[in-house]
Amino acid sequence: SLPFGRCAGETSCCAMSVANYAHVVCEEDGMIEARSGSEAQSGRARLYRKIAPIAAAVVGVLCLAGVVAGRRLMQRSDVHSTEEKFGLTGNLAKAVTSSMKVAQEVQESIPEVQYLWGNISKTDFSNPAALIVVPGMPAWVNMSQMGNLSITDLLNPKWINRHDGNVCPNDEEVFEGMCYAKCADLTNGTYTIRSSPWACCNAKPCSFFNSKTVAPIPCNGFDVAGAAEGGGCPHTPGACMVNEEYSLGTCYKKCAILTNNTFPYRSAASSCCRYDSHLACLDVVNVNTSVAFAVGGGVDDGTNATPSKPHAPIPALAEVTK
């Protein structure tokens, strides 16, 4: 019989075996008769000579199929063997990959950490200026310090430069009668000149080629107040008292004070929210609403010098006028 086991890995051996096989079969069945001199071949021998190549071709195809199948089995065996031998190495590789991903995430978060630390390090916590919310940090306040603020602290804020010609708080600039966050802060010093509520440029005259423009969405992008003012909508010139916050350009007493830091974010004139998120504040569980929240920072302080009702920013708090 054809030695398929020995031929499975060698194509040349397989081809030789096919030829030998066809010849042996013919001889055993008496299909090939000896020829000597002028002897004629029988008709049966001629018939089988025609059939022999076809049989050889069929056997060759079967042989090649056996070669391919054998090689695939060997490859699969090698793979399983490798997995068994190097299973520990594979697990180690997965662990290294996971560690690299964690390291990459940490590296990507470094700029954000540096930004927060920069804001904290610039804040002087020894004076009332520290009572202003640090950008990027929770809106909690020091309740004891807030309770000890004097009228002078409220109406003469030492943390605002009131003699610099700027009618807005320190981190804002005036444009067409409104106070906006400074373009220099919004663009990391790249485009320092405001040319519209949604555009800043790097040199005058401002043009399409030297400007940076954002989508014209109200109270978003460049159309915002300063970070210390909560970054909401732009407002009229002036500032709120230190125990107040901005909401749609109006000054209200801080929700953090009114709710003892439990609902520190203002979501409406009479509503305070647990989170600084419009979506989260749609859930009534996260919102505390009361008419007592629609007040100014001077409510119940016993003096008429400080506003007890919601009010527009006070110009004298940002710039002393002669």
XYZ file of C-alpha atoms in Angstrom:
322
model
C 0.000 0.000 0.000
C 1.018 3.653 -0.389
C 3.139 4.805 2.585
C 1.085 7.922 3.465
C 2.615 8.210 6.941
C 6.112 8.647 5.568
C 5.033 10.907 2.712
C 2.938 13.334 4.764
C 5.791 15.819 5.223
C 7.600 15.466 1.911
C 6.013 16.389 -1.422
C 8.827 14.860 -3.511
C 8.533 11.531 -1.713
C 4.805 11.625 -2.280
C 5.181 12.166 -6.039
C 7.622 9.243 -6.361
C 5.298 6.961 -4.406
C 2.396 7.836 -6.711
C 4.339 6.729 -9.802
C 5.548 3.518 -8.154
C 2.069 2.735 -6.881
C 0.476 3.027 -10.302
C 3.166 0.790 -11.842
C 2.932 -1.922 -9.151
C -0.850 -2.118 -9.377
C -0.675 -2.622 -13.116
C 1.930 -5.357 -12.825
C 0.063 -7.257 -10.088
C -3.133 -7.345 -12.134
C -1.363 -8.385 -15.293
C -2.252 -5.108 -16.933
C 1.232 -4.644 -18.403
C 2.710 -7.332 -20.548
C 6.396 -7.676 -21.366
C 7.428 -6.422 -24.699
C 10.345 -7.883 -26.573
C 11.280 -7.070 -30.096
C 8.216 -6.970 -32.318
C 5.721 -8.366 -29.798
C 2.459 -6.487 -29.869
C 0.793 -5.224 -26.807
C -2.566 -6.611 -25.932
C -5.627 -4.391 -26.034
C -6.095 -4.785 -22.315
C -2.571 -3.500 -21.596
C -3.171 -0.441 -23.793
C -6.413 0.263 -21.929
C -4.739 0.207 -18.542
C -1.901 2.383 -19.760
C -4.457 5.046 -20.521
C -6.043 4.660 -17.107
C -2.755 4.674 -15.173
C -2.063 8.469 -15.519
C -5.590 9.300 -14.333
C -5.187 7.023 -11.324
C -1.819 8.583 -10.585
C -3.360 12.076 -10.700
C -6.161 11.125 -8.292
C -3.734 9.541 -5.859
C -1.494 12.624 -6.160
C -4.351 14.942 -5.192
C -5.145 12.758 -2.180
C -1.494 12.746 -1.225
C -1.208 16.544 -1.411
C -4.353 16.857 0.707
C -2.704 14.627 3.268
C 0.419 16.826 3.252
C -1.610 19.996 3.866
C -3.684 18.376 6.616
C -0.567 17.045 8.292
C 1.117 20.434 8.309
C -1.971 22.113 9.776
C -2.149 19.542 12.542
C 1.519 20.106 13.293
C 1.004 23.888 13.418
C -1.949 23.553 15.791
C 0.032 21.199 17.957
C 2.913 23.686 18.047
C 0.560 26.524 19.055
C -1.000 24.558 21.910
C 2.423 23.400 23.045
C 3.700 26.973 23.009
C 0.708 28.191 24.994
C 1.265 25.477 27.598
C 4.972 26.200 27.859
C 4.732 29.975 27.851
C 1.405 30.541 29.618
C 3.171 32.347 32.476
C 5.027 34.559 30.022
C 1.748 35.481 28.316
C 0.154 36.458 31.615
C 3.214 38.520 32.457
C 2.955 40.293 29.094
C -0.697 41.117 29.770
C 0.220 42.540 33.170
C 2.944 44.703 31.625
C 0.497 45.976 29.003
C -2.044 46.894 31.697
C 0.644 48.707 33.676
C 1.656 50.680 30.605
C -1.963 51.756 30.075
C -2.228 52.934 33.679
C 1.034 54.852 33.325
C -0.257 56.510 30.169
C -3.484 57.579 31.888
C -1.496 59.032 34.785
C 0.722 60.915 32.353
C -2.316 62.326 30.530
C -3.793 63.563 33.820
C -0.629 65.461 34.817
C -1.628 68.718 33.014
C -4.971 68.775 34.827
C -3.282 68.193 38.191
C -0.759 70.938 37.423
C -3.603 73.298 36.504
C -5.428 72.661 39.784
C -2.250 72.923 41.841
C -1.324 76.157 40.066
C -4.655 77.710 41.038
C -4.353 76.514 44.625
C -0.753 77.692 45.017
C -1.674 81.163 43.762
C -4.392 81.520 46.395
C -3.557 83.311 49.636
C -5.531 81.424 52.256
C -4.619 83.930 54.974
C -7.103 86.547 53.800
C -10.718 86.695 52.612
C -9.572 86.257 49.006
C -9.308 82.565 49.824
C -13.054 82.523 50.291
C -13.494 82.917 46.550
C -13.964 79.504 44.950
C -10.728 78.168 43.499
C -11.298 77.276 39.798
C -11.717 73.561 39.354
C -12.311 72.914 43.060
C -15.612 72.238 44.895
C -17.710 75.290 45.763
C -17.514 74.680 49.504
C -16.761 77.602 51.804
C -15.344 78.035 55.293
C -18.505 78.726 57.242
C -16.757 80.244 60.280
C -14.748 82.684 58.164
C -17.827 83.655 56.183
C -19.701 84.320 59.394
C -16.936 86.587 60.664
C -16.749 88.863 57.609
C -17.111 92.538 58.428
C -18.812 95.227 56.350
C -15.355 96.412 55.318
C -14.464 92.947 54.083
C -17.629 92.892 51.984
C -17.464 96.395 50.512
C -13.695 96.997 50.329
C -12.214 93.797 48.937
C -8.421 93.944 49.258
C -7.973 91.009 46.875
C -9.269 93.041 43.913
C -7.049 95.722 42.371
C -9.408 98.683 42.378
C -6.914 101.164 40.926
C -5.867 99.485 37.660
C -8.405 101.112 35.340
C -10.229 97.797 34.952
C -13.936 98.055 35.844
C -14.124 94.244 36.046
C -12.624 91.808 38.569
C -8.933 90.927 38.193
C -9.409 87.946 35.897
C -11.823 89.721 33.561
C -11.706 92.378 30.861
C -14.359 94.770 29.609
C -15.624 94.487 26.048
C -18.516 96.539 24.693
C -19.788 97.320 28.180
C -19.638 93.729 29.527
C -17.101 91.854 31.641
C -15.632 88.693 30.073
C -12.917 86.272 31.072
C -9.592 87.532 29.736
C -8.654 86.159 26.329
C -5.105 85.703 27.610
C -6.369 83.256 30.240
C -8.726 81.450 27.857
C -5.986 80.865 25.250
C -2.951 80.391 27.520
C -1.510 83.729 26.421
C -1.658 82.975 22.689
C -4.523 85.284 21.668
C -4.648 88.198 24.104
C -6.961 90.709 22.371
C -10.733 90.262 22.473
C -12.442 91.137 19.196
C -15.932 89.739 19.882
C -17.763 87.677 22.504
C -16.555 84.532 20.686
C -13.202 85.573 19.189
C -9.718 86.578 20.337
C -6.751 87.667 18.215
C -3.006 88.021 18.756
C -2.411 91.422 17.139
C -4.282 94.456 15.878
C -5.948 94.812 13.506
C -7.766 91.567 14.223
C -8.606 89.481 11.179
C -9.622 85.983 10.199
C -5.958 85.002 9.829
C -4.753 86.041 13.304
C -7.844 85.190 15.364
C -9.196 82.208 17.210
C -12.970 81.835 17.062
C -15.334 79.475 18.867
C -18.952 78.521 18.243
C -21.318 81.446 18.965
C -23.149 79.777 21.847
C -24.225 82.172 24.630
C -22.412 81.736 27.949
C -20.017 79.153 26.471
C -16.550 79.099 24.954
C -15.108 82.613 25.058
C -18.486 84.146 25.947
C -18.031 83.590 29.690
C -17.164 85.375 32.902
C -13.896 84.839 34.747
C -13.089 81.590 36.516
C -13.229 83.214 39.969
C -16.711 84.472 39.099
C -17.904 80.969 38.290
C -17.296 81.104 34.526
C -20.971 81.649 33.730
C -22.472 84.370 31.582
C -20.680 87.704 31.112
C -21.937 90.477 33.390
C -22.092 94.227 33.651
C -19.046 96.066 35.075
C -18.450 95.601 38.775
C -18.175 92.674 41.154
C -20.215 90.746 43.679
C -19.386 90.696 47.381
C -17.172 87.880 48.577
C -20.120 86.036 50.149
C -22.023 86.150 46.842
C -21.962 84.306 43.532
C -22.955 85.091 39.952
C -25.961 83.574 38.229
C -26.926 84.903 34.782
C -25.089 88.138 35.550
C -26.838 88.730 38.894
C -25.310 88.533 42.387
C -26.855 86.133 44.939
C -25.722 84.980 48.355
C -23.706 81.794 47.965
C -25.702 78.579 47.969
C -22.873 76.984 49.967
C -23.558 79.416 52.831
C -27.340 79.124 52.604
C -27.256 75.288 52.652
C -24.209 74.732 54.890
C -22.244 73.278 51.943
C -24.815 70.556 51.212
C -26.093 72.144 47.957
C -23.164 74.416 47.005
C -24.007 75.087 43.333
C -26.643 77.595 42.264
C -28.881 76.296 39.482
C -31.550 79.048 39.505
C -32.606 82.151 41.387
C -34.289 80.095 44.116
C -32.550 76.719 43.657
C -29.276 75.190 44.806
C -27.844 71.892 43.530
C -25.537 69.206 44.887
C -23.468 69.061 41.692
C -22.008 71.430 39.143
C -23.912 69.734 36.326
C -27.013 70.890 34.437
C -27.974 67.289 33.789
C -27.646 66.244 37.430
C -29.613 69.286 38.540
C -32.613 68.113 36.491
C -33.122 65.432 39.132
C -35.198 66.837 41.997
C -33.248 64.674 44.450
C -30.161 66.800 43.765
C -31.887 70.182 44.068
C -33.068 72.241 47.035
C -35.484 75.033 46.157
C -36.645 77.838 48.456
C -37.587 81.503 48.160
C -35.082 82.042 50.984
C -32.287 81.348 48.502
C -33.162 84.325 46.270
C -31.327 86.863 48.428
C -28.262 89.072 48.368
C -25.180 88.738 50.541
C -26.357 91.462 52.953
C -29.502 89.661 54.074
C -29.951 89.742 57.849
C -26.631 91.532 58.492
C -28.340 94.505 60.144
C -27.142 97.207 57.733
C -28.487 98.825 54.596
C -24.980 99.294 53.181
C -24.926 95.757 51.821
C -27.645 94.565 49.408
C -30.082 92.095 50.918
C -31.745 91.303 47.578
C -30.295 89.943 44.331
C -28.546 92.744 42.462
C -26.302 93.654 39.545
C -22.537 93.655 40.153
C -21.374 96.690 42.127
C -18.919 98.840 40.089
C -17.215 100.254 43.201
C -16.100 96.746 44.204
C -14.025 96.407 41.014
C -12.732 99.962 40.508
C -12.639 103.051 42.690
C -14.194 106.011 40.859
C -13.102 109.571 41.536
